[in-house]
Amino acid sequence: MCGIFGYIGKQEAAPILINGLKALEYRGYDSAGLYVVGAGCVKAVGQVKNLEAKVGDGLRGSVGLAHTRWATHGVPSEVNSHPHSDCEGKIWLAHNGIIENYGELKAELIAKGHKFASATDTEVVAHLIEENLKEGISFSAALLLALKTIRGTYGLVISSVHEPEKLYIARKGSPIVLGIGDGENFVASDPSAIVPHTKRVIYLNDGEWAELTADTYQLYDLEGAPIAREPQVIEWSVEQTKKGGYDHFMMKEIMEGDNVIKNSIRGRLNEETLEVKLPELDVVADKLKDIKRIIITSCGTALYSGMVGEYMIEEIAKVPVEIEYASEFRYRSPIVEPGTMIISITQSGETADTLAAIREAKRQGALVVSIVNTVGSTIARESDAVMFNQIGPEIGVASTKAFMSQVTLFALFTLYLGKLRGTIETEMYTKVVQEIMALPEKIKTILSKEAEIKVVASKYAKFDDFLFMGRKYTFPIAFEGALKLKEISYVHAEGYGAGEMKHGPIAMIDENFPTVALALSDTVYEKMVSNIEEIKARSGKVLAIATEGNSTLASLADDVIYVPETIEMLEALLAVVPLQIFAYYIGTGRGYDVDKPRNLAKSVTVE
Ligand code: M6R
């Protein structure tokens, strides 16, 4: 959600901070601000470029912190933007997360004479440190005391005129990453913003804080005890954090589709022996042999990839699977019996609900295996084993390439589990492996139809309501297609299982309510054709996604986009690509910046 960037070194801080914020823009925000030690603070509502224009070259200094805000407490406004300060403007800080006891703390501080400028929960932290300093203790002791007093979640970067050559950072529930440079250090809420400066990073764990100078860093726990931790090296490249000639990250990431599959299977699928190996699961292999039940839990697009995984695992590995929104799982007293395994899927590795769900599952003794893109993220660190996507950062708020990789990893996991438990025949195993290997070329074929899909999208751009329907392996794709469309074009779209049509949704169908029908040549194809007939009989317009070679749908549907043939288990990976491109062109056709959809954030790190 909000983005944090901090710098301490020998260069001018302001341009580095502005660029850091730009790298975090994709996370979603409504205002931004920046503080440079010895120079002052500037804030602006709206985009980072507004802040940049206001700053000009006015703030000179080599230590500072900056923030993009996504409003929780208090409307988006300059006064509510971070950084926030104490009464005297001596302590400045930027915060991600929510201070849950800010109300009571604020009342106590006001009673002691503190003057608050904003309506935020964050400001209370600056005043609390200020108050603690009155005890005559050091700045770090005053900070530590404040950290022990506040409840809730925080990722914090703090600067003070008391110690102008230092920055402090702290973390509980909201990610903070430290980038170790040469004579300079960086702080960010997301490692992708640090990659252009250094690839040596240290992820803070919950309950840790650190003191930084340009040349040093020292981590501590909440008892004040020092913690030793060596930096780790991020493999992401700088190119992966740029648009590479595309207008939007979203299209760049869709177009990476074929490489996403190659990178996801890299080191896991031996193309000569046709064997799947998941060495990252070795540590839990003994337990996997005997698991009795799997619960897949996640949010948004990641959950839809899990729905595809559910079908794969039950069909091939023969383990009962349930799928559940993490936001429900965490609150509804779930029963996690011995022998239950949790699979969480998350691009960011920081989604608050997913994290809370795996913590609840672990508390009840479950084995937790996660599919995560961001190495070093909280969910990656708290899982018993992790399959990393290996696809570089996903920057577009609308998740596209992560979905492709997540489903691919589910296919590999299914084969691995099926073999481990002896539920898959060699012939089937080999067939699936060969089809996985063929996916990149097939995806390339779909991507080459971008212009054709753009034309189709332009025909549908005028509609304000859409139904997406699928069955079996394309059932989750109906949800995913609808989600993609609504989040970037603000068009009403509903995903439905085609079998549910007669139980309600068909009532909505008329000439102004088109249906996107996923009608691939699979075991439920004929059922889908019947559903399409029913829609046509009610004057509904139909855009069908069909398998190459299909000769029926051209005359039945209004428009057809063809995708290459594959086995049913993998068809979701092909069916989703035209829907991603379709959504992209409806969104851009309506004039929206699809990389920064309104009200949305890339990482949902608060509930
Ligand atoms: O980082 P995560 O994969 O855990 O994020 C989960 C969802 O917030 C995410 O997939 C969201 O639904 C996307 N905006 C969908 O495009």
PDB file of C-alpha atoms in Angstrom, residues 171-311:
ATOM      1  CA  ARG A 171       9.271  -3.155  11.528  1.00  0.00           C
ATOM      2  CA  LYS A 172       6.229  -4.947  12.822  1.00  0.00           C
ATOM      3  CA  GLY A 173       3.821  -6.301  10.245  1.00  0.00           C
ATOM      4  CA  SER A 174       4.775  -3.903   7.433  1.00  0.00           C
ATOM      5  CA  PRO A 175       7.825  -4.714   5.354  1.00  0.00           C
ATOM      6  CA  ILE A 176      11.046  -2.742   5.629  1.00  0.00           C
ATOM      7  CA  VAL A 177      14.137  -3.629   3.617  1.00  0.00           C
ATOM      8  CA  LEU A 178      17.576  -2.187   4.140  1.00  0.00           C
ATOM      9  CA  GLY A 179      19.835  -1.809   1.085  1.00  0.00           C
ATOM     10  CA  ILE A 180      23.544  -1.845   1.847  1.00  0.00           C
ATOM     11  CA  GLY A 181      25.564   0.389  -0.472  1.00  0.00           C
ATOM     12  CA  ASP A 182      29.148   1.555  -0.486  1.00  0.00           C
ATOM     13  CA  GLY A 183      29.273   4.493   1.933  1.00  0.00           C
ATOM     14  CA  GLU A 184      25.497   4.848   1.685  1.00  0.00           C
ATOM     15  CA  ASN A 185      22.456   2.938   2.849  1.00  0.00           C
ATOM     16  CA  PHE A 186      18.920   2.755   1.516  1.00  0.00           C
ATOM     17  CA  VAL A 187      15.609   1.852   3.058  1.00  0.00           C
ATOM     18  CA  ALA A 188      12.421   0.846   1.280  1.00  0.00           C
ATOM     19  CA  SER A 189       9.145  -0.881   1.871  1.00  0.00           C
ATOM     20  CA  ASP A 190       9.735  -2.960  -1.262  1.00  0.00           C
ATOM     21  CA  PRO A 191      13.047  -4.392  -2.490  1.00  0.00           C
ATOM     22  CA  SER A 192      12.322  -3.505  -6.131  1.00  0.00           C
ATOM     23  CA  ALA A 193      12.934   0.160  -5.281  1.00  0.00           C
ATOM     24  CA  ILE A 194      16.363  -0.686  -3.890  1.00  0.00           C
ATOM     25  CA  VAL A 195      17.558  -2.799  -6.839  1.00  0.00           C
ATOM     26  CA  PRO A 196      18.675   0.232  -8.945  1.00  0.00           C
ATOM     27  CA  HIS A 197      21.096   1.164  -6.126  1.00  0.00           C
ATOM     28  CA  THR A 198      22.296  -2.078  -4.609  1.00  0.00           C
ATOM     29  CA  LYS A 199      21.411  -5.740  -4.636  1.00  0.00           C
ATOM     30  CA  ARG A 200      22.698  -6.368  -1.111  1.00  0.00           C
ATOM     31  CA  VAL A 201      19.716  -6.259   1.194  1.00  0.00           C
ATOM     32  CA  ILE A 202      18.670  -7.112   4.717  1.00  0.00           C
ATOM     33  CA  TYR A 203      15.015  -7.807   5.451  1.00  0.00           C
ATOM     34  CA  LEU A 204      13.940  -6.745   8.916  1.00  0.00           C
ATOM     35  CA  ASN A 205      11.802  -9.243  10.813  1.00  0.00           C
ATOM     36  CA  ASP A 206       8.852  -8.259  12.943  1.00  0.00           C
ATOM     37  CA  GLY A 207       9.999  -6.789  16.241  1.00  0.00           C
ATOM     38  CA  GLU A 208      13.340  -5.593  14.877  1.00  0.00           C
ATOM     39  CA  TRP A 209      14.691  -2.099  14.487  1.00  0.00           C
ATOM     40  CA  ALA A 210      17.979  -0.695  13.265  1.00  0.00           C
ATOM     41  CA  GLU A 211      20.264   2.291  13.524  1.00  0.00           C
ATOM     42  CA  LEU A 212      21.905   3.408  10.267  1.00  0.00           C
ATOM     43  CA  THR A 213      24.693   5.763   9.326  1.00  0.00           C
ATOM     44  CA  ALA A 214      26.090   6.194   5.836  1.00  0.00           C
ATOM     45  CA  ASP A 215      28.716   3.526   6.519  1.00  0.00           C
ATOM     46  CA  THR A 216      27.168   1.300   9.175  1.00  0.00           C
ATOM     47  CA  TYR A 217      24.042  -0.484  10.226  1.00  0.00           C
ATOM     48  CA  GLN A 218      23.116  -2.283  13.409  1.00  0.00           C
ATOM     49  CA  LEU A 219      19.963  -4.322  13.975  1.00  0.00           C
ATOM     50  CA  TYR A 220      18.358  -4.743  17.422  1.00  0.00           C
ATOM     51  CA  ASP A 221      15.427  -6.574  18.937  1.00  0.00           C
ATOM     52  CA  LEU A 222      12.772  -4.954  21.104  1.00  0.00           C
ATOM     53  CA  GLU A 223      14.809  -5.685  24.232  1.00  0.00           C
ATOM     54  CA  GLY A 224      17.612  -3.614  22.752  1.00  0.00           C
ATOM     55  CA  ALA A 225      19.844  -6.639  22.157  1.00  0.00           C
ATOM     56  CA  PRO A 226      21.977  -6.395  18.994  1.00  0.00           C
ATOM     57  CA  ILE A 227      21.222  -8.818  16.139  1.00  0.00           C
ATOM     58  CA  ALA A 228      23.851  -9.957  13.636  1.00  0.00           C
ATOM     59  CA  ARG A 229      22.580 -10.517  10.090  1.00  0.00           C
ATOM     60  CA  GLU A 230      24.524 -10.640   6.857  1.00  0.00           C
ATOM     61  CA  PRO A 231      23.031  -9.043   3.730  1.00  0.00           C
ATOM     62  CA  GLN A 232      21.563 -11.314   1.075  1.00  0.00           C
ATOM     63  CA  VAL A 233      21.800 -10.672  -2.635  1.00  0.00           C
ATOM     64  CA  ILE A 234      18.626 -10.038  -4.679  1.00  0.00           C
ATOM     65  CA  GLU A 235      18.687 -11.639  -8.118  1.00  0.00           C
ATOM     66  CA  TRP A 236      16.285  -9.169  -9.755  1.00  0.00           C
ATOM     67  CA  SER A 237      17.822  -7.013 -12.467  1.00  0.00           C
ATOM     68  CA  VAL A 238      17.362  -3.280 -12.966  1.00  0.00           C
ATOM     69  CA  GLU A 239      15.784  -3.948 -16.413  1.00  0.00           C
ATOM     70  CA  GLN A 240      13.042  -5.937 -14.716  1.00  0.00           C
ATOM     71  CA  THR A 241      12.016  -2.828 -12.813  1.00  0.00           C
ATOM     72  CA  LYS A 242      11.637  -0.729 -16.021  1.00  0.00           C
ATOM     73  CA  LYS A 243       8.909  -0.669 -18.699  1.00  0.00           C
ATOM     74  CA  GLY A 244      11.260  -1.743 -21.484  1.00  0.00           C
ATOM     75  CA  GLY A 245       9.555   0.223 -24.265  1.00  0.00           C
ATOM     76  CA  TYR A 246       5.966  -0.641 -23.334  1.00  0.00           C
ATOM     77  CA  ASP A 247       3.439   2.001 -22.335  1.00  0.00           C
ATOM     78  CA  HIS A 248       2.564   0.087 -19.207  1.00  0.00           C
ATOM     79  CA  PHE A 249       4.134  -2.490 -16.933  1.00  0.00           C
ATOM     80  CA  MET A 250       0.937  -4.487 -17.307  1.00  0.00           C
ATOM     81  CA  MET A 251       1.452  -5.059 -21.029  1.00  0.00           C
ATOM     82  CA  LYS A 252       5.169  -5.664 -20.558  1.00  0.00           C
ATOM     83  CA  GLU A 253       4.372  -8.324 -17.993  1.00  0.00           C
ATOM     84  CA  ILE A 254       1.662  -9.956 -20.125  1.00  0.00           C
ATOM     85  CA  MET A 255       4.155 -10.084 -22.988  1.00  0.00           C
ATOM     86  CA  GLU A 256       6.677 -11.840 -20.746  1.00  0.00           C
ATOM     87  CA  GLY A 257       4.225 -14.779 -20.590  1.00  0.00           C
ATOM     88  CA  ASP A 258       6.332 -17.311 -22.514  1.00  0.00           C
ATOM     89  CA  ASN A 259       9.466 -16.458 -20.538  1.00  0.00           C
ATOM     90  CA  VAL A 260       7.512 -16.567 -17.310  1.00  0.00           C
ATOM     91  CA  ILE A 261       6.756 -20.236 -17.951  1.00  0.00           C
ATOM     92  CA  LYS A 262      10.391 -20.924 -18.876  1.00  0.00           C
ATOM     93  CA  ASN A 263      11.661 -19.188 -15.755  1.00  0.00           C
ATOM     94  CA  SER A 264       9.132 -20.888 -13.500  1.00  0.00           C
ATOM     95  CA  ILE A 265      10.191 -24.358 -14.662  1.00  0.00           C
ATOM     96  CA  ARG A 266      13.895 -23.476 -14.749  1.00  0.00           C
ATOM     97  CA  GLY A 267      15.866 -25.910 -12.578  1.00  0.00           C
ATOM     98  CA  ARG A 268      12.686 -27.826 -11.812  1.00  0.00           C
ATOM     99  CA  LEU A 269      11.806 -29.614 -15.013  1.00  0.00           C
ATOM    100  CA  ASN A 270      14.562 -31.591 -16.701  1.00  0.00           C
ATOM    101  CA  GLU A 271      13.785 -31.418 -20.400  1.00  0.00           C
ATOM    102  CA  GLU A 272      15.963 -34.464 -21.178  1.00  0.00           C
ATOM    103  CA  THR A 273      14.797 -36.885 -18.513  1.00  0.00           C
ATOM    104  CA  LEU A 274      11.301 -35.340 -18.478  1.00  0.00           C
ATOM    105  CA  GLU A 275      11.413 -35.305 -14.696  1.00  0.00           C
ATOM    106  CA  VAL A 276      10.107 -32.739 -12.250  1.00  0.00           C
ATOM    107  CA  LYS A 277      12.276 -32.018  -9.252  1.00  0.00           C
ATOM    108  CA  LEU A 278      11.346 -29.565  -6.519  1.00  0.00           C
ATOM    109  CA  PRO A 279      14.432 -29.524  -4.299  1.00  0.00           C
ATOM    110  CA  GLU A 280      12.906 -26.689  -2.263  1.00  0.00           C
ATOM    111  CA  LEU A 281      10.355 -29.208  -0.981  1.00  0.00           C
ATOM    112  CA  ASP A 282      12.931 -31.800   0.118  1.00  0.00           C
ATOM    113  CA  VAL A 283      12.706 -30.534   3.685  1.00  0.00           C
ATOM    114  CA  VAL A 284       9.009 -31.390   3.834  1.00  0.00           C
ATOM    115  CA  ALA A 285       8.921 -34.386   1.449  1.00  0.00           C
ATOM    116  CA  ASP A 286       8.385 -36.947   4.232  1.00  0.00           C
ATOM    117  CA  LYS A 287       5.374 -35.057   5.497  1.00  0.00           C
ATOM    118  CA  LEU A 288       3.974 -34.532   1.992  1.00  0.00           C
ATOM    119  CA  LYS A 289       3.830 -38.296   1.461  1.00  0.00           C
ATOM    120  CA  ASP A 290       1.329 -38.640   4.258  1.00  0.00           C
ATOM    121  CA  ILE A 291      -0.780 -35.502   4.102  1.00  0.00           C
ATOM    122  CA  LYS A 292      -4.496 -36.137   4.259  1.00  0.00           C
ATOM    123  CA  ARG A 293      -5.909 -32.786   3.216  1.00  0.00           C
ATOM    124  CA  ILE A 294      -4.766 -29.560   1.594  1.00  0.00           C
ATOM    125  CA  ILE A 295      -6.202 -26.106   2.209  1.00  0.00           C
ATOM    126  CA  ILE A 296      -5.249 -23.492  -0.357  1.00  0.00           C
ATOM    127  CA  THR A 297      -5.650 -19.961   0.909  1.00  0.00           C
ATOM    128  CA  SER A 298      -4.813 -16.604  -0.646  1.00  0.00           C
ATOM    129  CA  CYS A 299      -6.349 -13.396  -1.977  1.00  0.00           C
ATOM    130  CA  GLY A 300      -7.449 -12.044  -5.339  1.00  0.00           C
ATOM    131  CA  THR A 301      -5.714 -13.360  -8.422  1.00  0.00           C
ATOM    132  CA  ALA A 302      -3.487 -15.562  -6.299  1.00  0.00           C
ATOM    133  CA  LEU A 303      -6.607 -17.297  -4.970  1.00  0.00           C
ATOM    134  CA  TYR A 304      -7.835 -17.932  -8.515  1.00  0.00           C
ATOM    135  CA  SER A 305      -4.548 -19.593  -9.393  1.00  0.00           C
ATOM    136  CA  GLY A 306      -5.126 -21.717  -6.307  1.00  0.00           C
ATOM    137  CA  MET A 307      -8.531 -22.733  -7.658  1.00  0.00           C
ATOM    138  CA  VAL A 308      -6.804 -24.126 -10.742  1.00  0.00           C
ATOM    139  CA  GLY A 309      -4.349 -25.857  -8.410  1.00  0.00           C
ATOM    140  CA  GLU A 310      -7.228 -27.414  -6.471  1.00  0.00           C
ATOM    141  CA  TYR A 311      -8.532 -29.111  -9.603  1.00  0.00           C
TER     142      TYR A 311
END
